[in-house]
């Protein structure tokens, strides 16, 4: 059985926060919560202009997810 992974692009989090796109934030964080509760992980990534992608964080618990929820939902 493989562990489920969910990827969130940090730029999209920042964009949704800056434009007050609560619907996107809520649905994204709800999916992330489900993945973690099912034993999976959430990867926060950052894509750069040269198309390279950097792994910013791996979240495998609700405490870590709550940090991002507070940061981007307020």
Tab-separated table of C-alpha atoms in Angstrom:
chain	number	residue	atom	x	y	z
A	1	UNK	CA	0.000	0.000	0.000
A	2	UNK	CA	1.495	3.340	-1.036
A	3	UNK	CA	1.230	6.431	1.076
A	4	UNK	CA	-0.899	9.173	-0.460
A	5	UNK	CA	0.781	12.495	-1.200
A	6	UNK	CA	-0.842	15.830	-1.879
A	7	UNK	CA	1.178	18.667	-3.399
A	8	UNK	CA	0.421	22.343	-2.796
A	9	UNK	CA	2.285	25.054	-4.681
A	10	UNK	CA	3.376	27.803	-2.290
A	11	UNK	CA	2.867	30.483	-4.963
A	12	UNK	CA	-0.774	29.443	-5.281
A	13	UNK	CA	-1.174	29.679	-1.495
A	14	UNK	CA	0.257	33.191	-1.565
A	15	UNK	CA	-1.910	34.201	-4.518
A	16	UNK	CA	-5.076	32.861	-2.872
A	17	UNK	CA	-4.175	34.639	0.362
A	18	UNK	CA	-3.488	37.949	-1.415
A	19	UNK	CA	-6.744	37.795	-3.397
A	20	UNK	CA	-8.796	36.506	-0.431
A	21	UNK	CA	-9.767	33.364	-2.344
A	22	UNK	CA	-11.139	31.628	0.745
A	23	UNK	CA	-12.943	28.957	-1.258
A	24	UNK	CA	-9.712	27.699	-2.825
A	25	UNK	CA	-7.843	27.870	0.481
A	26	UNK	CA	-10.576	26.014	2.376
A	27	UNK	CA	-10.909	23.251	-0.217
A	28	UNK	CA	-7.134	22.854	-0.513
A	29	UNK	CA	-6.611	22.684	3.238
A	30	UNK	CA	-9.539	20.276	3.645
A	31	UNK	CA	-8.006	17.921	1.073
A	32	UNK	CA	-4.646	18.231	2.834
A	33	UNK	CA	-6.293	17.417	6.185
A	34	UNK	CA	-7.922	14.306	4.708
A	35	UNK	CA	-4.611	13.091	3.267
A	36	UNK	CA	-2.826	13.534	6.608
A	37	UNK	CA	-5.656	11.873	8.559
A	38	UNK	CA	-5.379	8.916	6.181
A	39	UNK	CA	-1.659	8.595	6.953
A	40	UNK	CA	-0.320	10.470	3.937
A	41	UNK	CA	1.828	13.551	3.546
A	42	UNK	CA	1.417	17.027	2.106
A	43	UNK	CA	4.305	18.528	0.153
A	44	UNK	CA	4.616	22.297	-0.133
A	45	UNK	CA	6.565	23.154	-3.270
A	46	UNK	CA	7.833	26.309	-4.953
A	47	UNK	CA	8.210	26.545	-8.714
A	48	UNK	CA	10.710	29.017	-10.088
A	49	UNK	CA	10.783	30.868	-13.402
A	50	UNK	CA	13.270	28.377	-14.853
A	51	UNK	CA	10.656	25.635	-14.218
A	52	UNK	CA	12.669	24.068	-11.414
A	53	UNK	CA	10.695	22.953	-8.391
A	54	UNK	CA	11.939	23.065	-4.808
A	55	UNK	CA	10.412	21.135	-1.933
A	56	UNK	CA	9.725	23.697	0.797
A	57	UNK	CA	8.107	21.466	3.435
A	58	UNK	CA	6.764	17.996	4.063
A	59	UNK	CA	3.779	17.988	6.392
A	60	UNK	CA	2.776	14.723	8.011
A	61	UNK	CA	0.761	15.920	11.005
A	62	UNK	CA	-2.143	18.253	11.683
A	63	UNK	CA	-0.007	20.585	13.800
A	64	UNK	CA	2.204	21.300	10.802
A	65	UNK	CA	-0.828	21.805	8.580
A	66	UNK	CA	-2.390	24.184	11.107
A	67	UNK	CA	0.709	26.388	10.818
A	68	UNK	CA	0.018	26.862	7.094
A	69	UNK	CA	-3.722	27.306	7.653
A	70	UNK	CA	-3.067	30.121	10.141
A	71	UNK	CA	-0.442	31.721	7.908
A	72	UNK	CA	-2.527	31.783	4.733
A	73	UNK	CA	-6.124	31.969	5.992
A	74	UNK	CA	-5.781	35.047	8.169
